[in-house]
Coordinates of C-alpha atoms in Angstrom, one line a residue:
Chain A
M1 CA -31.3 7.3 -18.0
S2 CA -31.9 8.9 -14.5
T3 CA -31.7 6.9 -11.5
E4 CA -32.6 7.8 -7.9
I5 CA -31.8 6.2 -4.6
D6 CA -32.8 6.8 -1.1
C7 CA -29.9 6.6 1.4
R8 CA -31.6 8.4 4.3
G9 CA -31.0 6.9 7.7
L10 CA -27.9 5.1 6.5
A11 CA -24.3 5.9 8.3
C12 CA -21.1 6.2 6.4
P13 CA -19.9 4.2 4.4
A14 CA -23.1 2.7 3.5
P15 CA -24.4 5.5 1.2
V16 CA -21.1 5.5 -0.8
L17 CA -21.4 1.8 -1.2
K18 CA -24.9 2.0 -2.4
T19 CA -23.8 4.6 -4.9
K20 CA -21.0 2.5 -5.9
E21 CA -23.1 -0.5 -6.5
L22 CA -25.7 1.5 -8.5
I23 CA -23.0 3.1 -10.7
E24 CA -21.3 -0.2 -11.4
Q25 CA -24.5 -2.1 -12.3
E26 CA -26.5 0.4 -14.1
K27 CA -23.9 2.9 -15.4
P28 CA -26.4 5.8 -15.2
E29 CA -26.2 9.0 -17.3
K30 CA -27.9 10.9 -14.5
L31 CA -28.0 9.9 -10.8
I32 CA -29.6 11.5 -7.7
V33 CA -28.7 10.3 -4.2
I34 CA -30.8 11.5 -1.2
V35 CA -28.9 11.6 2.1
D36 CA -29.9 13.1 5.5
N37 CA -26.7 13.9 6.9
E38 CA -23.7 16.2 6.2
A39 CA -21.1 13.4 6.3
A40 CA -23.0 11.4 3.7
R41 CA -23.6 14.2 1.4
Q42 CA -19.7 15.1 1.3
N43 CA -18.7 11.5 1.0
V44 CA -21.2 10.7 -1.8
T45 CA -20.1 13.9 -3.7
R46 CA -16.7 12.9 -3.4
F47 CA -17.4 9.3 -4.6
M48 CA -19.2 10.5 -7.7
E49 CA -16.4 13.1 -8.4
Y50 CA -13.9 10.3 -8.2
Q51 CA -16.0 8.4 -10.7
G52 CA -15.7 11.3 -13.0
F53 CA -19.3 12.7 -12.4
D54 CA -20.2 16.3 -12.5
V55 CA -21.8 16.9 -9.1
S56 CA -24.1 19.4 -7.4
A57 CA -26.1 19.1 -4.2
S58 CA -29.2 20.7 -3.1
E59 CA -31.0 21.1 0.2
E60 CA -34.5 19.7 0.5
G61 CA -35.7 20.4 3.9
T62 CA -33.6 18.4 6.1
D63 CA -32.4 16.2 3.3
F64 CA -29.6 16.7 0.7
H65 CA -30.1 15.6 -2.9
V66 CA -26.8 14.9 -4.5
T67 CA -27.1 14.8 -8.3
G68 CA -24.3 13.6 -10.6
H69 CA -24.2 13.8 -14.3
A70 CA -21.9 11.2 -16.2
G71 CA -18.9 13.4 -17.4
E72 CA -16.0 12.7 -19.8
G73 CA -14.0 10.5 -17.5
S74 CA -16.9 8.6 -15.7
E75 CA -17.3 4.9 -15.6
S76 CA -20.1 4.9 -18.3
A77 CA -18.2 7.2 -20.6
A78 CA -14.9 5.5 -20.0
A79 CA -16.3 2.1 -20.8
P80 CA -15.5 2.7 -24.6
V81 CA -11.9 3.6 -23.7
K82 CA -11.6 0.1 -21.9
T83 CA -13.1 -1.8 -24.8
V84 CA -10.1 -0.6 -26.9
E85 CA -8.5 -3.7 -25.4
S86 CA -10.9 -6.0 -27.3
E87 CA -10.5 -4.2 -30.7
E88 CA -7.1 -4.6 -32.5
V89 CA -5.3 -5.4 -29.4
K90 CA -3.6 -8.8 -29.2
Q91 CA -1.9 -8.6 -26.0
K92 CA -1.8 -6.5 -22.6
I93 CA 1.7 -5.2 -21.9
M94 CA 2.6 -4.0 -18.4
V95 CA 5.6 -1.8 -18.1
M96 CA 7.5 -1.5 -14.8
V97 CA 9.6 1.4 -14.4
G98 CA 11.9 0.9 -11.3
T99 CA 14.4 3.8 -11.9
D100 CA 14.4 7.3 -13.2
R101 CA 17.5 6.4 -15.3
M102 CA 17.7 4.1 -18.2
G103 CA 20.7 1.7 -18.2
H104 CA 23.9 1.9 -16.2
G105 CA 26.9 4.1 -16.6
D106 CA 26.3 7.9 -17.3
D107 CA 23.4 9.2 -15.0
E108 CA 22.9 12.4 -17.1
L109 CA 22.5 10.1 -20.2
G110 CA 20.3 7.7 -18.2
L111 CA 17.8 10.3 -17.4
K112 CA 17.9 11.4 -21.1
L113 CA 17.2 8.0 -22.2
M114 CA 14.4 7.5 -19.7
V115 CA 12.7 10.7 -20.8
S116 CA 12.9 9.5 -24.4
F117 CA 11.6 6.0 -23.6
L118 CA 8.5 7.4 -22.0
K119 CA 7.8 9.8 -24.8
T120 CA 8.1 6.9 -27.3
L121 CA 6.0 4.4 -25.3
K122 CA 2.9 5.6 -27.1
E123 CA 4.1 3.7 -30.1
M124 CA 2.9 0.5 -28.4
G125 CA -0.5 1.7 -29.1
G126 CA -3.5 0.0 -27.4
E127 CA -1.3 -2.9 -26.3
L128 CA 0.3 -0.8 -23.6
W129 CA -2.1 -1.7 -20.8
R130 CA -0.5 -0.6 -17.5
L131 CA 2.5 1.6 -16.5
V132 CA 3.8 1.1 -13.2
F133 CA 6.3 3.3 -11.3
V134 CA 8.2 2.0 -8.4
N135 CA 11.3 3.0 -6.4
N136 CA 13.2 5.9 -8.1
G137 CA 10.6 5.5 -11.0
V138 CA 8.1 7.4 -9.0
K139 CA 10.2 10.5 -9.5
M140 CA 8.9 10.6 -13.2
T141 CA 5.4 11.4 -11.9
I142 CA 6.0 14.3 -9.8
S143 CA 5.4 18.0 -10.3
D144 CA 8.8 19.0 -11.8
S145 CA 9.1 15.8 -14.0
E146 CA 9.9 16.6 -17.5
V147 CA 7.6 13.8 -18.8
L148 CA 4.7 14.9 -16.9
P149 CA 2.5 15.9 -20.0
V150 CA 3.6 12.7 -21.8
L151 CA 2.3 10.7 -18.9
E152 CA -0.9 12.9 -18.7
E153 CA -1.5 12.2 -22.4
L154 CA -1.0 8.4 -22.0
E155 CA -3.4 8.4 -19.0
K156 CA -6.0 10.2 -21.1
S157 CA -5.6 7.6 -23.9
G158 CA -6.7 4.9 -21.2
V159 CA -3.3 3.7 -20.1
Y160 CA -3.6 2.9 -16.4
I161 CA -0.5 4.6 -14.6
L162 CA 0.0 3.1 -11.2
V163 CA 2.5 4.8 -8.7
C164 CA 3.8 2.8 -5.7
G165 CA 2.5 4.5 -2.4
T166 CA 5.3 3.1 -0.3
C167 CA 7.8 4.5 -2.5
L168 CA 6.3 8.1 -2.7
T169 CA 6.1 7.9 1.0
H170 CA 9.7 7.0 1.3
F171 CA 10.7 9.9 -0.7
N172 CA 8.4 12.1 0.9
L173 CA 6.8 12.9 -2.5
L174 CA 3.2 11.7 -1.9
E175 CA 1.9 15.2 -2.3
K176 CA 3.9 16.0 -5.4
K177 CA 2.7 13.1 -7.4
M178 CA 0.7 14.7 -10.4
V179 CA -0.3 11.6 -12.5
G180 CA -1.5 8.2 -12.1
E181 CA -3.1 6.3 -9.2
T182 CA -1.3 5.6 -5.8
T183 CA -1.0 1.9 -5.6
N184 CA 0.1 -0.9 -3.4
M185 CA 2.1 -4.3 -3.9
L186 CA -1.1 -6.4 -4.1
D187 CA -2.2 -4.3 -7.1
I188 CA 0.9 -4.7 -8.8
V189 CA 1.1 -8.4 -8.2
T190 CA -2.4 -8.8 -9.5
A191 CA -1.6 -6.8 -12.6
M192 CA 1.4 -8.9 -13.3
Q193 CA -0.7 -11.9 -13.2
L194 CA -3.3 -10.5 -15.6
A195 CA -0.7 -9.1 -18.0
D196 CA 0.3 -10.9 -21.2
K197 CA 3.8 -9.5 -21.0
V198 CA 5.7 -7.6 -18.3
V199 CA 8.5 -5.4 -19.2
N200 CA 10.8 -4.3 -16.6
I201 CA 13.0 -1.1 -17.0
Chain B
M1 CA -5.3 16.8 42.5
I2 CA -2.9 18.0 40.1
V3 CA -4.7 17.5 36.8
G4 CA -8.4 17.1 37.0
L5 CA -11.8 17.9 35.3
D6 CA -11.1 21.5 34.7
R7 CA -8.5 20.7 32.0
A8 CA -9.6 18.4 29.0
D9 CA -6.5 16.4 29.3
D10 CA -5.7 12.7 28.5
A11 CA -5.9 11.4 32.2
G12 CA -6.2 12.5 35.8
V13 CA -3.3 12.7 38.1
Y14 CA -3.4 12.6 41.9
R15 CA -0.2 13.4 44.0
V16 CA 0.5 10.7 46.8
N17 CA 3.8 12.4 48.0
D18 CA 6.6 14.6 46.7
D19 CA 8.1 11.8 44.6
L20 CA 4.8 9.9 43.4
A21 CA 1.6 10.7 41.7
L22 CA -1.1 8.3 40.4
I23 CA -2.2 8.7 36.8
Q24 CA -5.7 7.2 36.2
T25 CA -7.6 6.8 32.8
V26 CA -10.3 4.8 31.3
D27 CA -11.1 4.1 27.6
F28 CA -13.3 1.5 25.7
F29 CA -15.1 1.0 22.4
T30 CA -16.8 -1.3 20.0
P31 CA -15.0 -3.5 17.7
I32 CA -12.9 -1.7 14.9
V33 CA -11.4 -5.0 13.4
D34 CA -13.1 -8.5 12.8
D35 CA -10.6 -10.5 14.6
P36 CA -11.4 -10.4 18.3
Y37 CA -7.7 -11.4 19.5
W38 CA -6.6 -8.1 17.6
F39 CA -9.6 -5.9 18.8
G40 CA -8.4 -6.9 22.3
Q41 CA -4.8 -5.9 21.6
I42 CA -6.0 -2.5 20.0
A43 CA -8.4 -1.7 22.7
A44 CA -5.6 -2.2 25.4
A45 CA -3.0 -0.3 23.5
N46 CA -5.5 2.7 23.1
A47 CA -6.4 2.6 26.7
L48 CA -2.7 2.4 27.9
S49 CA -1.8 5.2 25.5
D50 CA -3.2 8.0 27.7
V51 CA -0.8 7.2 30.5
Y52 CA 2.0 7.3 28.0
A53 CA 1.0 10.6 26.7
M54 CA 1.5 12.3 30.1
G55 CA 4.9 10.7 30.6
G56 CA 3.8 8.1 33.1
V57 CA 4.5 4.3 33.4
P58 CA 1.3 2.3 33.5
K59 CA 1.3 -0.3 36.3
T60 CA -2.2 -2.0 36.9
A61 CA -5.4 -2.4 34.8
M62 CA -8.9 -3.6 35.0
N63 CA -11.0 -5.1 32.2
L64 CA -14.2 -3.4 31.2
V65 CA -16.4 -5.7 29.1
G66 CA -19.9 -5.3 27.5
F67 CA -20.8 -8.7 25.9
P68 CA -24.0 -9.9 24.0
L69 CA -24.1 -13.3 25.6
E70 CA -27.3 -14.2 23.6
Q71 CA -25.7 -13.8 20.2
M72 CA -22.1 -14.5 20.6
D73 CA -20.0 -17.5 21.7
M74 CA -17.9 -17.0 24.8
S75 CA -14.8 -18.2 22.9
I76 CA -14.9 -14.7 21.2
L77 CA -14.8 -13.1 24.7
R78 CA -11.8 -15.3 25.6
E79 CA -10.0 -14.2 22.5
I80 CA -10.4 -10.5 23.2
L81 CA -9.4 -10.7 26.7
Q82 CA -6.2 -12.7 25.6
G83 CA -5.6 -9.8 23.2
G84 CA -5.8 -7.5 26.1
I85 CA -3.6 -9.6 28.4
D86 CA -0.9 -10.0 25.8
K87 CA -0.7 -6.2 25.2
M88 CA -0.6 -5.5 29.0
K89 CA 2.3 -8.1 29.4
E90 CA 4.1 -6.5 26.6
A91 CA 3.5 -3.2 28.4
G92 CA 4.6 -4.7 32.0
V93 CA 1.1 -4.0 33.3
V94 CA -0.6 -6.3 35.9
L95 CA -4.3 -7.2 35.3
V96 CA -6.0 -6.9 38.7
G97 CA -9.6 -7.4 38.0
G98 CA -12.5 -6.2 35.9
H99 CA -16.2 -5.9 35.3
S100 CA -18.4 -7.2 32.7
V101 CA -22.2 -6.6 31.8
E102 CA -24.5 -7.9 29.0
D103 CA -24.7 -5.5 26.4
P104 CA -26.4 -5.9 23.0
E105 CA -23.3 -4.2 21.4
L106 CA -19.9 -5.6 22.2
K107 CA -17.4 -3.3 24.0
Y108 CA -14.0 -3.7 25.6
G109 CA -11.5 -1.6 27.1
L110 CA -9.4 -0.9 30.1
S111 CA -9.2 1.2 33.4
V112 CA -5.5 2.0 33.8
T113 CA -3.5 3.2 36.8
G114 CA 0.0 4.5 36.3
F115 CA 2.9 6.1 38.2
I116 CA 4.5 9.3 37.5
H117 CA 6.9 11.8 39.3
P118 CA 4.8 14.9 40.2
K119 CA 7.4 17.3 38.7
R120 CA 7.6 15.4 35.4
I121 CA 4.0 15.4 34.3
L122 CA 3.4 16.2 30.7
T123 CA 0.2 17.8 29.7
Q124 CA -1.3 19.1 26.6
K125 CA -1.0 22.8 27.8
N126 CA 2.7 23.7 27.8
L127 CA 3.7 24.6 24.2
K128 CA 6.8 26.9 24.0
G129 CA 7.7 29.2 21.1
G130 CA 10.3 27.6 18.9
D131 CA 9.5 24.0 19.9
R132 CA 9.5 21.3 17.3
L133 CA 6.5 18.9 16.9
I134 CA 7.2 15.2 16.5
L135 CA 4.5 12.6 15.4
T136 CA 5.2 9.0 16.2
K137 CA 2.4 7.2 13.9
P138 CA 1.1 7.9 10.4
L139 CA -2.4 9.2 10.1
G140 CA -5.3 7.7 8.3
T141 CA -6.7 4.9 10.5
G142 CA -10.2 6.2 10.6
I143 CA -10.5 6.6 6.9
V144 CA -8.8 3.2 6.3
N145 CA -11.2 1.6 8.8
T146 CA -14.2 3.1 7.1
A147 CA -12.9 1.7 3.7
V148 CA -12.4 -1.6 5.6
K149 CA -16.1 -1.5 6.6
G150 CA -17.0 -0.8 2.9
G151 CA -15.2 -3.9 1.9
I152 CA -12.8 -2.2 -0.4
A153 CA -9.6 -2.5 1.3
S154 CA -7.3 -5.3 0.4
P155 CA -6.2 -7.9 3.1
E156 CA -2.7 -6.5 3.0
V157 CA -4.1 -3.0 4.1
V158 CA -6.2 -4.4 6.7
E159 CA -3.3 -6.3 8.2
S160 CA -0.9 -3.2 8.4
V161 CA -3.5 -0.9 9.8
T162 CA -4.5 -3.5 12.4
H163 CA -0.7 -3.8 13.6
L164 CA -0.3 0.0 13.6
M165 CA -3.3 0.3 15.8
A166 CA -2.2 -2.4 18.2
R167 CA 1.3 -0.8 18.6
L168 CA 1.9 0.7 22.1
N169 CA 3.1 4.1 22.6
Q170 CA 5.5 2.8 25.2
K171 CA 8.7 3.2 23.4
P172 CA 8.3 6.8 22.4
A173 CA 7.1 7.6 25.8
E174 CA 10.3 6.0 27.4
I175 CA 12.5 7.6 24.9
M176 CA 11.1 11.2 25.2
S177 CA 11.5 11.1 28.9
R178 CA 15.2 11.8 28.3
Y179 CA 14.8 14.9 26.6
E180 CA 13.5 18.4 27.0
V181 CA 9.8 17.7 26.3
H182 CA 7.4 20.5 27.0
A183 CA 3.9 19.0 26.1
C184 CA 2.6 15.9 24.7
T185 CA -0.8 14.2 23.7
D186 CA -1.8 11.0 22.0
I187 CA -3.9 11.5 18.6
T188 CA -7.1 9.9 19.0
G189 CA -10.8 10.8 18.2
F190 CA -10.2 14.6 17.5
G191 CA -7.6 13.9 14.7
L192 CA -4.3 15.6 14.4
L193 CA -5.6 19.1 14.0
G194 CA -8.4 18.8 16.7
H195 CA -5.7 17.9 19.3
L196 CA -3.4 20.4 18.1
A197 CA -6.1 22.9 18.5
E198 CA -6.6 21.8 22.0
M199 CA -2.8 22.4 22.6
V200 CA -2.9 25.7 21.0
L201 CA -5.8 27.3 23.0
D202 CA -4.7 29.5 25.8
S203 CA -0.9 28.6 25.0
G204 CA 0.0 32.0 23.6
C205 CA 1.5 30.3 20.8
G206 CA 0.6 29.4 17.2
I207 CA 1.6 26.3 15.1
R208 CA 3.0 26.0 11.7
L209 CA 2.7 22.6 10.1
Q210 CA 4.6 21.2 7.0
S211 CA 1.9 19.1 5.6
D212 CA 4.1 17.3 3.0
R213 CA 6.2 15.9 6.1
I214 CA 3.3 14.4 7.8
P215 CA 3.3 10.7 7.7
I216 CA 0.1 9.2 6.2
I217 CA -0.8 5.4 5.6
P218 CA -0.4 5.3 1.6
E219 CA -3.9 4.1 0.8
A220 CA -5.7 6.5 3.0
R221 CA -5.6 9.4 0.4
E222 CA -7.3 7.3 -2.2
Y223 CA -9.9 6.1 0.1
A224 CA -10.5 9.8 1.1
Q225 CA -10.9 10.8 -2.5
M226 CA -13.5 7.9 -2.8
G227 CA -15.6 9.3 0.1
F228 CA -14.6 6.8 2.7
I229 CA -14.4 9.4 5.3
P230 CA -15.8 8.9 8.8
A231 CA -18.6 11.4 10.1
G232 CA -16.0 12.2 12.9
A233 CA -13.7 13.8 10.5
Y234 CA -16.3 16.2 9.1
R235 CA -17.4 17.1 12.8
N236 CA -13.8 17.7 13.8
R237 CA -13.3 20.0 10.9
E238 CA -16.7 22.0 11.6
F239 CA -15.7 22.4 15.3
R240 CA -12.2 23.7 14.9
S241 CA -12.0 25.2 11.2
G242 CA -12.0 28.7 12.7
M243 CA -8.6 28.1 13.9
M244 CA -7.0 26.8 10.8
E245 CA -5.3 28.4 8.0
F246 CA -4.6 26.1 4.9
L247 CA -2.4 27.2 1.9
P248 CA -4.0 26.3 -1.4
S249 CA -1.5 23.6 -1.9
V250 CA -3.2 21.7 1.0
D251 CA -6.1 20.0 -0.8
R252 CA -9.1 18.9 0.8
F253 CA -8.3 15.3 0.9
L254 CA -5.2 16.0 2.8
Q255 CA -7.3 18.3 5.1
D256 CA -9.6 15.3 5.7
L257 CA -6.6 13.2 6.6
L258 CA -5.3 15.9 9.2
F259 CA -8.9 15.8 10.7
D260 CA -9.3 12.0 10.6
P261 CA -10.1 10.6 14.0
Q262 CA -7.5 8.0 14.9
T263 CA -7.7 5.1 16.9
S264 CA -4.8 4.2 19.1
G265 CA -2.9 7.0 17.2
G266 CA 0.6 8.0 17.8
L267 CA 2.2 10.6 20.2
L268 CA 2.6 14.2 19.4
I269 CA 5.5 15.5 21.1
S270 CA 6.3 19.2 21.7
V271 CA 10.1 19.2 22.1
S272 CA 12.7 22.0 22.5
E273 CA 14.5 23.1 19.3
K274 CA 17.9 22.1 20.7
D275 CA 16.8 18.6 21.7
S276 CA 14.6 17.8 18.6
A277 CA 17.1 16.4 16.3
D278 CA 18.5 14.2 19.1
L279 CA 15.0 12.9 20.2
L280 CA 14.2 12.1 16.6
R281 CA 17.4 10.2 16.1
A282 CA 16.8 8.4 19.3
L283 CA 13.3 7.5 18.3
K284 CA 14.4 6.2 15.1
T285 CA 17.2 4.0 16.4
G286 CA 14.9 2.9 19.1
G287 CA 12.4 1.3 16.7
V288 CA 10.0 4.1 16.3
H289 CA 10.8 4.5 12.6
E290 CA 7.7 6.4 11.5
A291 CA 8.6 9.4 13.7
V292 CA 8.8 12.7 11.8
I293 CA 9.2 16.3 12.8
I294 CA 6.0 17.6 11.3
G295 CA 6.2 21.4 12.2
G296 CA 7.0 23.8 14.9
V297 CA 5.6 26.2 17.5
I298 CA 5.6 29.9 16.8
S299 CA 5.4 32.7 19.5
T300 CA 2.5 34.8 18.4
S301 CA -0.6 36.4 19.9
E302 CA -2.6 34.5 17.2
E303 CA -3.6 31.2 18.6
R304 CA -3.8 29.7 15.3
I305 CA -2.7 26.6 13.2
F306 CA -1.1 27.4 9.8
V307 CA -0.8 24.4 7.5
E308 CA 1.6 24.8 4.7

């Protein structure tokens, strides 16, 4: 299914909002957005890429045609991943990781245990719904973290990984975060309310 | 006339005698937040900022108002003006008058007059090799405001960015006056890199920035990835990209944030290396918690900005 929308004459952020609405409502395989200014071209490109589309843009006279094809990770393609919840899944489990050490006592041991814990988490299967990193826990998501591949694997399998933005900023790690979405307290609280079970580490 | 039209600086300066000069500046804009009272505060903080950026003390101000009498209730205007007055009180500024016109698009701002010692005027154009650069507020208000317009920002984010924009640059200005500061500006429409570019031009210096130290509103990065970037950020980049050198680790979303036009942004202070640690400590203990050293000035014939 291919859809086209005309966003000429609209100033930012209107073209992005129109694109967002269309993707959410129609989940198109192919999408062409026509814009007439450079900022809108770039912003619509960014938004489609953020949604997992493969994007290209062409100049047509004074207009730009931004074309997106639904890719692997797009909303439309991602839909089946989300429905995993409704299959065999009995409950939604949210795991809060507030430290980079598991348990108290020996730090070295604590780190080992935390690595092992995160590696084993996948055994929860589809019931693992959200994995949230706060405080020292955010250190598990940065470039030199031992468990980065594990977390990337979890994310690919459909687990939402949320990383506290305030914490990353506090530790000066915002740019080093390699996995998950930066989040805020409102998202975390909302997720807690929706989860069937919240596990605190 | 000490600082006039020939220099694209924050405000004009006129010397009265050997001990006193007047700083004059004017700024106004259309609403950037829905709440009229907070809009008044932000517009006032923004207009006063130019005086602080030059090292001066604002003394008097006049209101500038464009108001759509046909479409809007006068109570909205009263709230805006109250916001402005409260901000002026906080700054120790006396409101001496104003002028309003009927205007289909609401606008509010101030014309501000301040005092400064003629020998202690800080301009943008006095970088010295070895200086450290301190930024006093996080970046990202342009992007966040675009996301707010798009209705995707949470109430929590709206509130925190509103408070950030309404914050006066009074404290950092007072504190920096006790240290060896060579140049200063406030970050507004040109974004951090646009204002730095103005400082670098004809300075005989270059700038090196450590991008991972630059304070950024946490949510702004994701909004940038989603394409909620104001057109001004793209214009800023196009205008100054020739002076920039980005390391590959500085991805385009971070670059967007560095070019993001700010409303009532923080001060960017160029301070001698020897005073930099003391000034930073004084700022933090004085309540300017977000102040960070973001880079330094290098002596080089290449007037460029290197972002690492």
